[in-house]
Short mmCIF file of C-alpha atoms in Angstrom, two decimals:
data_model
loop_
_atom_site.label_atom_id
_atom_site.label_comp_id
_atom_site.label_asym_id
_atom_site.label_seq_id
_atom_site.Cartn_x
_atom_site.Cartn_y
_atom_site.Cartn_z
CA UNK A 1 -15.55 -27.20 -9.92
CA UNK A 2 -11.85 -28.23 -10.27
CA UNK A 3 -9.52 -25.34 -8.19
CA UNK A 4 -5.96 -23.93 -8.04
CA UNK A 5 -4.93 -22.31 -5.54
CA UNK A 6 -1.44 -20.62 -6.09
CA UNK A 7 1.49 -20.29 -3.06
CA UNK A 8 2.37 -22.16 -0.25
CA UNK A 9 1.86 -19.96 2.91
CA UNK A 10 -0.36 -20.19 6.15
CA UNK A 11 -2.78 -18.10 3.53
CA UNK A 12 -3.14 -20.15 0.98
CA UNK A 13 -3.93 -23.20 3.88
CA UNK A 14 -6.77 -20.59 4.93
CA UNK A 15 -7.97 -20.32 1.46
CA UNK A 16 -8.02 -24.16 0.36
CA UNK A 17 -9.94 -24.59 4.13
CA UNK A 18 -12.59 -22.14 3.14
CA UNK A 19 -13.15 -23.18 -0.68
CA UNK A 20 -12.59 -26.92 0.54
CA UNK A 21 -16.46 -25.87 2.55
CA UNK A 22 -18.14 -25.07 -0.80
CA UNK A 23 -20.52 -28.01 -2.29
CA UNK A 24 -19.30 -26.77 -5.27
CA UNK A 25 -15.46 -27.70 -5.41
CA UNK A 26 -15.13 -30.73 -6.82
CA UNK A 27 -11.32 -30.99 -6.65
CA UNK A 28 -8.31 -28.58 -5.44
CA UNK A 29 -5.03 -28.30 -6.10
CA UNK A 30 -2.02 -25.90 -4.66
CA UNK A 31 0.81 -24.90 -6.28
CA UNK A 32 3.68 -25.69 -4.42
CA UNK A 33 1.63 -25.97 -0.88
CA UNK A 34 3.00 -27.32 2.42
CA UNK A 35 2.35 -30.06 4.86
CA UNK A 36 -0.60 -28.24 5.64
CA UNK A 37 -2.45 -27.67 2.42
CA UNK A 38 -1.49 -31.49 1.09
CA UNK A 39 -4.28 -32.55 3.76
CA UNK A 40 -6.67 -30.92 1.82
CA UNK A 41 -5.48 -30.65 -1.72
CA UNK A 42 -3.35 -32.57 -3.87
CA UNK A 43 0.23 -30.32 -3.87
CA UNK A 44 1.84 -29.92 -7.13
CA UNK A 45 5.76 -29.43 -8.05
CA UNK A 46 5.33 -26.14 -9.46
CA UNK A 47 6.60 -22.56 -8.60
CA UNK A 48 3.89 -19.63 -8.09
CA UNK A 49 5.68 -17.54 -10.55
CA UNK A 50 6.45 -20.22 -12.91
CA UNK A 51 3.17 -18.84 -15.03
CA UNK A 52 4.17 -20.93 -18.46
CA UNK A 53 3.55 -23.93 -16.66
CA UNK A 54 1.07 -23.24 -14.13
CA UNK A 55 -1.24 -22.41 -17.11
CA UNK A 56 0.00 -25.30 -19.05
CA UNK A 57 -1.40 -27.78 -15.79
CA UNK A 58 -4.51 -25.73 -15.71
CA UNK A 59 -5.61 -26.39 -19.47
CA UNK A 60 -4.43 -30.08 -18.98
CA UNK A 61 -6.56 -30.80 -15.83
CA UNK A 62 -9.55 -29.01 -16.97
CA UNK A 63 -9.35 -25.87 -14.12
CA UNK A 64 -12.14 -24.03 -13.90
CA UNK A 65 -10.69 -21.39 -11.34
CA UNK A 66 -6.80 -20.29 -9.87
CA UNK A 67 -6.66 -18.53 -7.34
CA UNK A 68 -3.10 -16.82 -6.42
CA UNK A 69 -2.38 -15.90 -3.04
CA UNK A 70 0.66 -13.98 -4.00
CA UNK A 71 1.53 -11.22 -5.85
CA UNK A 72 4.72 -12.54 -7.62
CA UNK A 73 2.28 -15.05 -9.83
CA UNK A 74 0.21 -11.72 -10.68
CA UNK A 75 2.96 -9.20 -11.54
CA UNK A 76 4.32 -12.37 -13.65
CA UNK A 77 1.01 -12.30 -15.84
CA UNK A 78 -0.12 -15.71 -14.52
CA UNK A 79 -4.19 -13.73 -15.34
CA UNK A 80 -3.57 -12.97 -19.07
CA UNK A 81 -1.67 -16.45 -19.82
CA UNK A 82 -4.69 -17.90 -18.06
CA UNK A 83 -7.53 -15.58 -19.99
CA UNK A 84 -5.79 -16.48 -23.39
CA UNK A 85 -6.26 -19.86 -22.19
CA UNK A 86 -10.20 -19.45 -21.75
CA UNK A 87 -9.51 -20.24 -17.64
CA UNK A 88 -10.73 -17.74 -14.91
CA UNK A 89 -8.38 -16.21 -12.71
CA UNK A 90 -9.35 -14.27 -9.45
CA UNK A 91 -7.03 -11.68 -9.67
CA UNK A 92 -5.59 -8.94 -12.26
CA UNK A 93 -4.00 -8.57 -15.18
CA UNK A 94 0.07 -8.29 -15.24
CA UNK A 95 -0.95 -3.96 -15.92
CA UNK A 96 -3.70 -3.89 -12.56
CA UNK A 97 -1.00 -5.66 -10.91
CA UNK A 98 1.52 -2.85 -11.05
CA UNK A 99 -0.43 -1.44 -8.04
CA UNK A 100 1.41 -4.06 -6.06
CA UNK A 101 4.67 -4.05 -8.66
CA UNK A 102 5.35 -0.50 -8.39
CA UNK A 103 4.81 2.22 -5.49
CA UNK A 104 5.51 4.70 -8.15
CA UNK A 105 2.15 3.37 -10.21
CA UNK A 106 -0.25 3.40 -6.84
CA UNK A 107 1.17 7.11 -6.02
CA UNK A 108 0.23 8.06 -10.39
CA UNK A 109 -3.10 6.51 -9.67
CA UNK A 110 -3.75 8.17 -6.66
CA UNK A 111 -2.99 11.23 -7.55
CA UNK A 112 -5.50 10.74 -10.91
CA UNK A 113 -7.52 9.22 -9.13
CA UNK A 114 -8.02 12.48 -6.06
CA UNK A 115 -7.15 8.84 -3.04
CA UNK A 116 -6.08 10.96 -0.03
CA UNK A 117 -2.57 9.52 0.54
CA UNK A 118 1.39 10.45 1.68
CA UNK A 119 3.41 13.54 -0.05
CA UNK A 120 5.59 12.01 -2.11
CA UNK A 121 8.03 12.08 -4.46
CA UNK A 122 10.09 9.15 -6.87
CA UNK A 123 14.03 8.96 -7.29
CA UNK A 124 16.03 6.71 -9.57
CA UNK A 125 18.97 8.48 -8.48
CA UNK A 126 20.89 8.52 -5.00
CA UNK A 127 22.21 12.13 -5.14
CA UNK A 128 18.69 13.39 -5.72
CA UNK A 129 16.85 11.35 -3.04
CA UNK A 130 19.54 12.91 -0.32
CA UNK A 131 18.94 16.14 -1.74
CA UNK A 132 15.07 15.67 -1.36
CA UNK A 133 15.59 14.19 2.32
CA UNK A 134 17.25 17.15 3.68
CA UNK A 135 14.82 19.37 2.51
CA UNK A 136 11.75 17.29 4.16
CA UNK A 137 13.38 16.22 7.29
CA UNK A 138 12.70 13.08 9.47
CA UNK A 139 10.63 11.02 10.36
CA UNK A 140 10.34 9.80 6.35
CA UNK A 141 9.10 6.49 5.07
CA UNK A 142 11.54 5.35 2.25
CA UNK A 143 9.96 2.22 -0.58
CA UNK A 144 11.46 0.60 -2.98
CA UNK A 145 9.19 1.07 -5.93
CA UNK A 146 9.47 -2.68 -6.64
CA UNK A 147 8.10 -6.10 -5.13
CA UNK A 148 10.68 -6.55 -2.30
CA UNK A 149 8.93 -9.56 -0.34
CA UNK A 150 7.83 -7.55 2.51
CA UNK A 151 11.62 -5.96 2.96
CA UNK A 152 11.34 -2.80 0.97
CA UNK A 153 9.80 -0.53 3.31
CA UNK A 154 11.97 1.74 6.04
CA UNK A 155 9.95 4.08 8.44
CA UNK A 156 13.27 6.45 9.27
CA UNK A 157 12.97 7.97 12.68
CA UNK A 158 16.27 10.02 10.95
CA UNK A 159 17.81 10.82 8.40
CA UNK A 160 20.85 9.03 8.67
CA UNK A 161 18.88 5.91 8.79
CA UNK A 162 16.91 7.40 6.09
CA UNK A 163 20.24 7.74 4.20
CA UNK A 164 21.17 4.19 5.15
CA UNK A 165 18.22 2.95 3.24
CA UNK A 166 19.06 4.58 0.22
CA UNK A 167 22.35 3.05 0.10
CA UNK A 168 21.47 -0.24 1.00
CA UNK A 169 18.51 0.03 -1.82
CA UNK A 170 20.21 1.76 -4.56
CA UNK A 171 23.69 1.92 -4.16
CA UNK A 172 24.39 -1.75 -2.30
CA UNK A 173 21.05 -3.12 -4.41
CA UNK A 174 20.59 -5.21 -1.44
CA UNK A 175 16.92 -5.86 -3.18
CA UNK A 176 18.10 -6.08 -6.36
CA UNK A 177 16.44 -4.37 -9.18
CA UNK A 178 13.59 -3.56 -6.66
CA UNK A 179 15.01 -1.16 -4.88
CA UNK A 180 16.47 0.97 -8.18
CA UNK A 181 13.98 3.93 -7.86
CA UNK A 182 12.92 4.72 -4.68
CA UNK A 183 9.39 6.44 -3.38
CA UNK A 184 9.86 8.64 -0.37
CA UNK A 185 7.26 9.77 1.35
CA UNK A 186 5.61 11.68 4.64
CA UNK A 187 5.09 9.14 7.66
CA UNK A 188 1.82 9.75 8.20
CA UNK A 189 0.24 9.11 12.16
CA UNK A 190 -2.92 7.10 12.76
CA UNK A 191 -3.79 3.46 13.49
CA UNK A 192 -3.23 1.53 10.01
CA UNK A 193 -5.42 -0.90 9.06
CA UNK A 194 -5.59 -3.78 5.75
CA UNK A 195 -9.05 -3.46 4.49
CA UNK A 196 -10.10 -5.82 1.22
CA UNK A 197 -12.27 -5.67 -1.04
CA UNK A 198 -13.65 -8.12 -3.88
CA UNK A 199 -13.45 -6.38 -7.43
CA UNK A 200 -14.91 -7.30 -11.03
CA UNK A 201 -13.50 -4.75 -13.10
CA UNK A 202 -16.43 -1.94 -11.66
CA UNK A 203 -17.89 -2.46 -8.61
CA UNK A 204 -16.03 -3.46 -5.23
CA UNK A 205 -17.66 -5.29 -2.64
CA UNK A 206 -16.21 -5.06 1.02
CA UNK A 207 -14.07 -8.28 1.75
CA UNK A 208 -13.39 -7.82 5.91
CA UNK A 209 -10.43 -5.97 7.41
CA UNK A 210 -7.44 -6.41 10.28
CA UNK A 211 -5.23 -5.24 11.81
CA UNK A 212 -2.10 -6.71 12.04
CA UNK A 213 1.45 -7.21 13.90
CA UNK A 214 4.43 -6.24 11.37
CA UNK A 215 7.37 -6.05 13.91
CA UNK A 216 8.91 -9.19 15.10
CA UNK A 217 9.19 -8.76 18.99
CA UNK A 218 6.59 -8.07 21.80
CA UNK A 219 5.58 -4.26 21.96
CA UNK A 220 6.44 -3.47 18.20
CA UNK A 221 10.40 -3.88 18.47
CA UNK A 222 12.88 -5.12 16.29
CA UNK A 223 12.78 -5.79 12.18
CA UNK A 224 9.98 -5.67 10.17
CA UNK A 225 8.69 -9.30 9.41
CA UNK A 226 5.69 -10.66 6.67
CA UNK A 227 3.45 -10.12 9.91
CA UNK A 228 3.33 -12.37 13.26
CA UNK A 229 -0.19 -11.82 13.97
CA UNK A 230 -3.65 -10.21 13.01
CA UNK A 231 -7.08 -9.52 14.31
CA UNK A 232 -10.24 -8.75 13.20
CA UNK A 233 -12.64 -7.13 13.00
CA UNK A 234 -10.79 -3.96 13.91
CA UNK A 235 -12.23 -1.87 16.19
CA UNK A 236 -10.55 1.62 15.04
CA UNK A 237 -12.30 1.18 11.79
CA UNK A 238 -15.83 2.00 12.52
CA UNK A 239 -18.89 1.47 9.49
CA UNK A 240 -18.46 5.61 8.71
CA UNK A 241 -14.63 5.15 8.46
CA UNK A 242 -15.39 1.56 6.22
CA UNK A 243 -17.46 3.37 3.92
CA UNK A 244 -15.20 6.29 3.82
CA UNK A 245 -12.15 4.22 2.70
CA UNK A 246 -14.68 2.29 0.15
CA UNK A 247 -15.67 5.52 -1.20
CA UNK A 248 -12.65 7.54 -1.47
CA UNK A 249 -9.81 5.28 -2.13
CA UNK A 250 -11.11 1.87 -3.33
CA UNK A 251 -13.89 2.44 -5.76
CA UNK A 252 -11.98 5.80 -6.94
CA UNK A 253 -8.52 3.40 -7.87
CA UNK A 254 -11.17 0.94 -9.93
CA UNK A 255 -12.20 3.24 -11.84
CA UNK A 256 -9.36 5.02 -13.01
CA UNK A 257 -7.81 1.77 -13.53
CA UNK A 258 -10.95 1.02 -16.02
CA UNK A 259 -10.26 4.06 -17.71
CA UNK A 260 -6.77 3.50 -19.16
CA UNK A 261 -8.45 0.06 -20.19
CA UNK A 262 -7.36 -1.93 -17.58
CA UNK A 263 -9.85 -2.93 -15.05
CA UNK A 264 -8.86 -4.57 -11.58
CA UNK A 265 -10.55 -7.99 -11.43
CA UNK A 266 -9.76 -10.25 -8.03
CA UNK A 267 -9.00 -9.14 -4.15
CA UNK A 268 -7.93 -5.61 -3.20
CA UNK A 269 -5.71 -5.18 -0.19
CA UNK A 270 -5.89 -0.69 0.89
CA UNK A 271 -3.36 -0.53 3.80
CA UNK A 272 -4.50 2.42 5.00
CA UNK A 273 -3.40 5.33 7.88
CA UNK A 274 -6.50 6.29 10.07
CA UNK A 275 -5.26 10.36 10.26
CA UNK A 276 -7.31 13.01 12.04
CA UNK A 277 -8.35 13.67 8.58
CA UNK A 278 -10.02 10.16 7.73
CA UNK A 279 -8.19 7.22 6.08
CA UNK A 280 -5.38 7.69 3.78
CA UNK A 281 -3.96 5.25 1.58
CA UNK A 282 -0.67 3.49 2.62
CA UNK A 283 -0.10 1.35 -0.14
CA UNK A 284 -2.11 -0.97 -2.70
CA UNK A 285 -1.52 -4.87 -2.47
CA UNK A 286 -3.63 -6.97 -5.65
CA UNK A 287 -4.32 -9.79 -3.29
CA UNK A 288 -5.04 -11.29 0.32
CA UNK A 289 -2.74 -10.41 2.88
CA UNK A 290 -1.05 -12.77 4.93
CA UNK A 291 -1.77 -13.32 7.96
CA UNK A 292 -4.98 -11.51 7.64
CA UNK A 293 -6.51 -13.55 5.47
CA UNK A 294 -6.11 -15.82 8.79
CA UNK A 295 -8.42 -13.93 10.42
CA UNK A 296 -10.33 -13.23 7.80
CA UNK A 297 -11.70 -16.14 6.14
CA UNK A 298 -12.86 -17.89 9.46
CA UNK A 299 -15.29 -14.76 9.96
CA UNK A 300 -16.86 -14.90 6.27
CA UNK A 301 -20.51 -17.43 6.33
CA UNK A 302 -20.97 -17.31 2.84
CA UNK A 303 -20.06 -19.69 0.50
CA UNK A 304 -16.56 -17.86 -0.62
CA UNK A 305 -16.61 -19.78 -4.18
CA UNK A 306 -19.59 -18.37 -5.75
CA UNK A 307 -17.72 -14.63 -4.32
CA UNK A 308 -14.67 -15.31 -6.86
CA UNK A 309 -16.50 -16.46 -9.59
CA UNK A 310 -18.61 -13.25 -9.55
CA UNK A 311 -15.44 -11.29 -9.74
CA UNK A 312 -14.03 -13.30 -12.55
CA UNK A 313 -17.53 -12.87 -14.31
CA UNK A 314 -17.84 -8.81 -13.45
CA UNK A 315 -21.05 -10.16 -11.36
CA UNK A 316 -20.10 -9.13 -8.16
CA UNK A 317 -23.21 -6.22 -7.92
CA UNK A 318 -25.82 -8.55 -6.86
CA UNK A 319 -23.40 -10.29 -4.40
CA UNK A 320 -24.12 -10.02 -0.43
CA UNK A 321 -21.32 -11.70 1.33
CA UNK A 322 -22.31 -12.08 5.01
CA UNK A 323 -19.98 -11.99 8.04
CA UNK A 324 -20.19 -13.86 11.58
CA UNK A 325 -20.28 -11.46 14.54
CA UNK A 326 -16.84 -13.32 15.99
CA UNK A 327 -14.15 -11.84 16.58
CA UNK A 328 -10.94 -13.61 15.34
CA UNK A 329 -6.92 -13.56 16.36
CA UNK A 330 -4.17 -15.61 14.76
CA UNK A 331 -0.18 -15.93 16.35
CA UNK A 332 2.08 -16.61 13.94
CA UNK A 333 4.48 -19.19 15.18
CA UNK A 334 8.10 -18.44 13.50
CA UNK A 335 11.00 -20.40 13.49
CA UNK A 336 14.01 -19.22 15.55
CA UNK A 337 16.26 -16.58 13.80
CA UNK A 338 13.43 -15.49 11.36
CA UNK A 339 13.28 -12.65 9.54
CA UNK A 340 16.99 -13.19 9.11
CA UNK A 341 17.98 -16.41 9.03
CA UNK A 342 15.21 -18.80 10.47
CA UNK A 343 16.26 -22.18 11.47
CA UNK A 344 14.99 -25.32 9.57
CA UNK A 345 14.20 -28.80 10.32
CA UNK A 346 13.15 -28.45 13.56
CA UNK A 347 10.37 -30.80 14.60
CA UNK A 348 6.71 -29.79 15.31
CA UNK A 349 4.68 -32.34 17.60
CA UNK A 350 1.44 -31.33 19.24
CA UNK A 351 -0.84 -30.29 16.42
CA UNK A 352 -3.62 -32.33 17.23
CA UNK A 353 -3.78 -31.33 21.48
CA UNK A 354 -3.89 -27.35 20.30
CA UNK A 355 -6.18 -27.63 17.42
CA UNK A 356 -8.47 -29.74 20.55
CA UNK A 357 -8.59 -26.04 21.77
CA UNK A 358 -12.17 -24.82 21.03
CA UNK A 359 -12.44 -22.20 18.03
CA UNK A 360 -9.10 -22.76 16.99
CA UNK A 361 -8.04 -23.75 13.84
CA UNK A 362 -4.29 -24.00 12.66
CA UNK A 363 -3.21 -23.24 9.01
CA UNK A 364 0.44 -24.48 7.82
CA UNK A 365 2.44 -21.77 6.61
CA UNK A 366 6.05 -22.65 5.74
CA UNK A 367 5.95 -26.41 7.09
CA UNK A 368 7.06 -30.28 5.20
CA UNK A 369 6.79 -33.67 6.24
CA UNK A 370 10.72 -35.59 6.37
CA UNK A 371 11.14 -38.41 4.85
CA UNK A 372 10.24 -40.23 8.07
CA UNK A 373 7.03 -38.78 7.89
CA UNK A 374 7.78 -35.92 11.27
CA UNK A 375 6.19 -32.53 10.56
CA UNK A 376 9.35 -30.16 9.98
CA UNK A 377 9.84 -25.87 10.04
CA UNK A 378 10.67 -25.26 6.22
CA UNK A 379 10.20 -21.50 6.33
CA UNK A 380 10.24 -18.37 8.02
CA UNK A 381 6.62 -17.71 9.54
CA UNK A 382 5.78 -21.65 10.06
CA UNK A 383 2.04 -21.98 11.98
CA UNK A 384 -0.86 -19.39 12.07
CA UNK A 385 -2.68 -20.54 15.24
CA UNK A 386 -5.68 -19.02 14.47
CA UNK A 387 -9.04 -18.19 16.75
CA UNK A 388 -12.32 -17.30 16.92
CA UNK A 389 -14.53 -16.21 19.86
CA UNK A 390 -17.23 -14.08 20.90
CA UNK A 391 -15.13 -11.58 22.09
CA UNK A 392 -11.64 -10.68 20.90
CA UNK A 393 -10.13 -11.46 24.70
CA UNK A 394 -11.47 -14.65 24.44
CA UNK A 395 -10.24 -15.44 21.13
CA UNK A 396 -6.77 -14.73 21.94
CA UNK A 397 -6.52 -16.41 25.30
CA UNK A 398 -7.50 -19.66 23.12
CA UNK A 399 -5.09 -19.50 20.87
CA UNK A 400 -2.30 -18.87 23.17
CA UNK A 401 -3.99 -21.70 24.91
CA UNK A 402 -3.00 -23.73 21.97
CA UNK A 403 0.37 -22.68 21.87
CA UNK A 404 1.22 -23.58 24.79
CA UNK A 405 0.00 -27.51 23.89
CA UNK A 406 2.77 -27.46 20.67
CA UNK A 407 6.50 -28.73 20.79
CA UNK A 408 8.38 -26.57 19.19
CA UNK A 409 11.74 -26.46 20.06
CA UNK A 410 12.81 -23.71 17.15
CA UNK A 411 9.69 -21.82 17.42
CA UNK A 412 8.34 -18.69 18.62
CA UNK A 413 5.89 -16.27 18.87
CA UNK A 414 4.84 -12.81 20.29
CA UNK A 415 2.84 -12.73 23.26
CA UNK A 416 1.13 -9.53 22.93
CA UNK A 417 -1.12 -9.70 19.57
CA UNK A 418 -4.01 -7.89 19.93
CA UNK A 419 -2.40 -5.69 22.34
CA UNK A 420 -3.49 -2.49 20.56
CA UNK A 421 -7.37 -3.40 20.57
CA UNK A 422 -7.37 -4.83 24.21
CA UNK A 423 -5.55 -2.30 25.96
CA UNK A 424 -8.20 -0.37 26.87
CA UNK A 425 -10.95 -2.65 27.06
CA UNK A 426 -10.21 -3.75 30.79
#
């Protein structure tokens, strides 16, 4: 089969790796890729979100299945241009996508739905959204309803920073048109966890779950960031709390989504809150996440293709996707400055001695090669170090094994992923 994957991030390496193992892939492709992902596929100048002519390639050059990593291709419509086309997509329609588009939509569906989640309310208007914050008091978790590229979410431990936000949001539009109408909502207290599953319209199969690092510095401080490391699996999420979260929030959302006619087809991603009274849904995200599919993907034994296809298909019931009893731990490496204003160009020597490591495996995330052919930061998050072990100790002392091999004079990384999982295992 001839592929597309769609993005150009350390999870869309991770997914061309794992398809790139099927004896049924023929050819891949990634639109726009990295350094990384141009070892294994053939890289193509074209945007993720540029959906006219992603679909125009795919009819071309005969695609049998695109795969987005991202959401922006999604909430673009890149899965209806491609269905008019006759060409599978793993992932939903530009309407299932507003679960990811708008927090307003996930909070509708919840609430039709009976998903145990936040109190909330919506505001497209400042004056209201104070008025509301006095009354509720801090802490308060204020979202953007739109896609804000992991920057539209403040957990307010007051309400003048709570008041902050909604200036910066609606009043500054420091995200744009995101950040006109606002959800705020209760901060709710637990461990949070991403759990996925695989969807074909009406059933959901589980697809793994992680927990991961949001926070850029050691011991949760500073900004929020796309993530700068992950685990899995997670310990806090026992098979009764799995099946709880399957039950009550993920199969519920599918099928109110199939009754206003439009069914979820491709990868959920719950974030959920594990509260004293069971999980309760964060938010909704309509693909993997990043860097948990990291983690992910090197724990799945099955063949991942034939998994996709079913969804595409609305075959998934007879699927039985099997897991390997590793644990699994990827660092991201970031460039210095990042989330703010990482620093590119700098040069990245030492691949080859840390991937040596045993059980590790390193996916590109935002990397390029110069002209000279030297292996340059061109992003943000730049390396996932990635690995696996039979324990989650040992996974993480390997990849900070490999760390320590790489040259990378711009880089960094926090030292304490995992933390929460190993801090009371001795």
């Amino acid at each position: 089969m001839r592929v597309l994957v769609l993005g150009a991030g350390g999870r869309e390496h991770a997914l061309l790796w794992r398809l790139s193992m099927s004896p049924l892939v023929a050819k891949l492709w990634c639109a726009p890729g990295n350094a990384g992902t141009a070892e294994i596929a053939e890289n193509l100048p074209i945007k993720a979100d540029d959906v006219e002519a992603l679909a125009a390639f795919a009819v071309e050059h005969g695609v049998d299945l695109v795969v987005p990593g991202a959401e922006a291709s999604l909430v673009a419509g890149i899965a209806d241009r491609l269905a008019a086309r006759g060409i599978r997509c793993c992932g939903p329609s530009a309407a299932a996508a507003r679960l990811e588009g708008s927090k307003t939509f996930t909070k509708e569906i919840a609430a039709e739905a009976a998903i145990p989640t936040a109190a909330w309310e919506s505001f497209d208007d400042p004056a209201a959204a104070r008025a509301y914050l006095r009354r509720q008091g801090a802490p308060i978790v204020i979202k953007a309803d739109g896609l804000a590229a992991g920057k539209g979410v403040v957990v307010a431990a007051s309400l003048a920073e709570a008041e902050a936000a909604i200036t910066d949001f609606m009043e500054k539009g420091t995200l744009g048109g995101a950040g006109a109408r606002l959800v705020i909502e209760e901060c709710l207290v637990g461990e949070e966890v991403s759990l996925f599953a695989l969807c074909d319209g009406e059933t959901a199969i589980f697809l793994g779950a992680a927990q991961d690092h949001k926070r850029v510095g050691d011991g949760d401080k500073g900004p929020n960031t796309g993530g700068m490391g992950a685990y899995s699996p997670p310990p806090v999420l026992s098979a009764d709390l799995q099946n709880a979260a399957m039950a009550r929030i993920v199969r519920p959302a599918l099928a109110a989504l199939a009754r206003r006619g439009t069914p979820f087809r491709g990868i959920l991603f719950a974030g959920l809150m594990l509260t004293r009274d069971g999980p309760k849904l964060i938010e909704f995200n309509v693909r993997f996440g990043d860097p948990e599919c990291q983690v992910l993907l090197p724990r799945l034994h099955s063949d991942l293709l034939p998994a996709l296809l079913a969804a595409c298909d609305g075959d998934l019931a007879g699927v039985d996707l099997r897991w390997r009893e590793e644990a699994a731990i990827t660092v991201v490496l970031a460039a210095r400055g990042y989330p703010a204003k990482p620093v590119a160009g700098g040069e990245i020597r030492g691949l080859e001695a840390a991937g040596a490591v045993p059980g590790v495996r390193i996916f590109h995330a935002g990397t390029a090669r110069a002209a000279d052919g030297r292996l340059i930061a061109a992003g943000g998050r730049v390396l996932s170090v990635t690995a696996t072990a039979n324990t989650l100790r040992a996974a993480r002392d390997a990849a900070y094994q490999a760390i320590a091999r790489l040259d990378f004079a711009d880089g960094f990384c926090r030292s304490d992923i995992g933390w929460r999982a190993l801090a009371g295992s001795g």
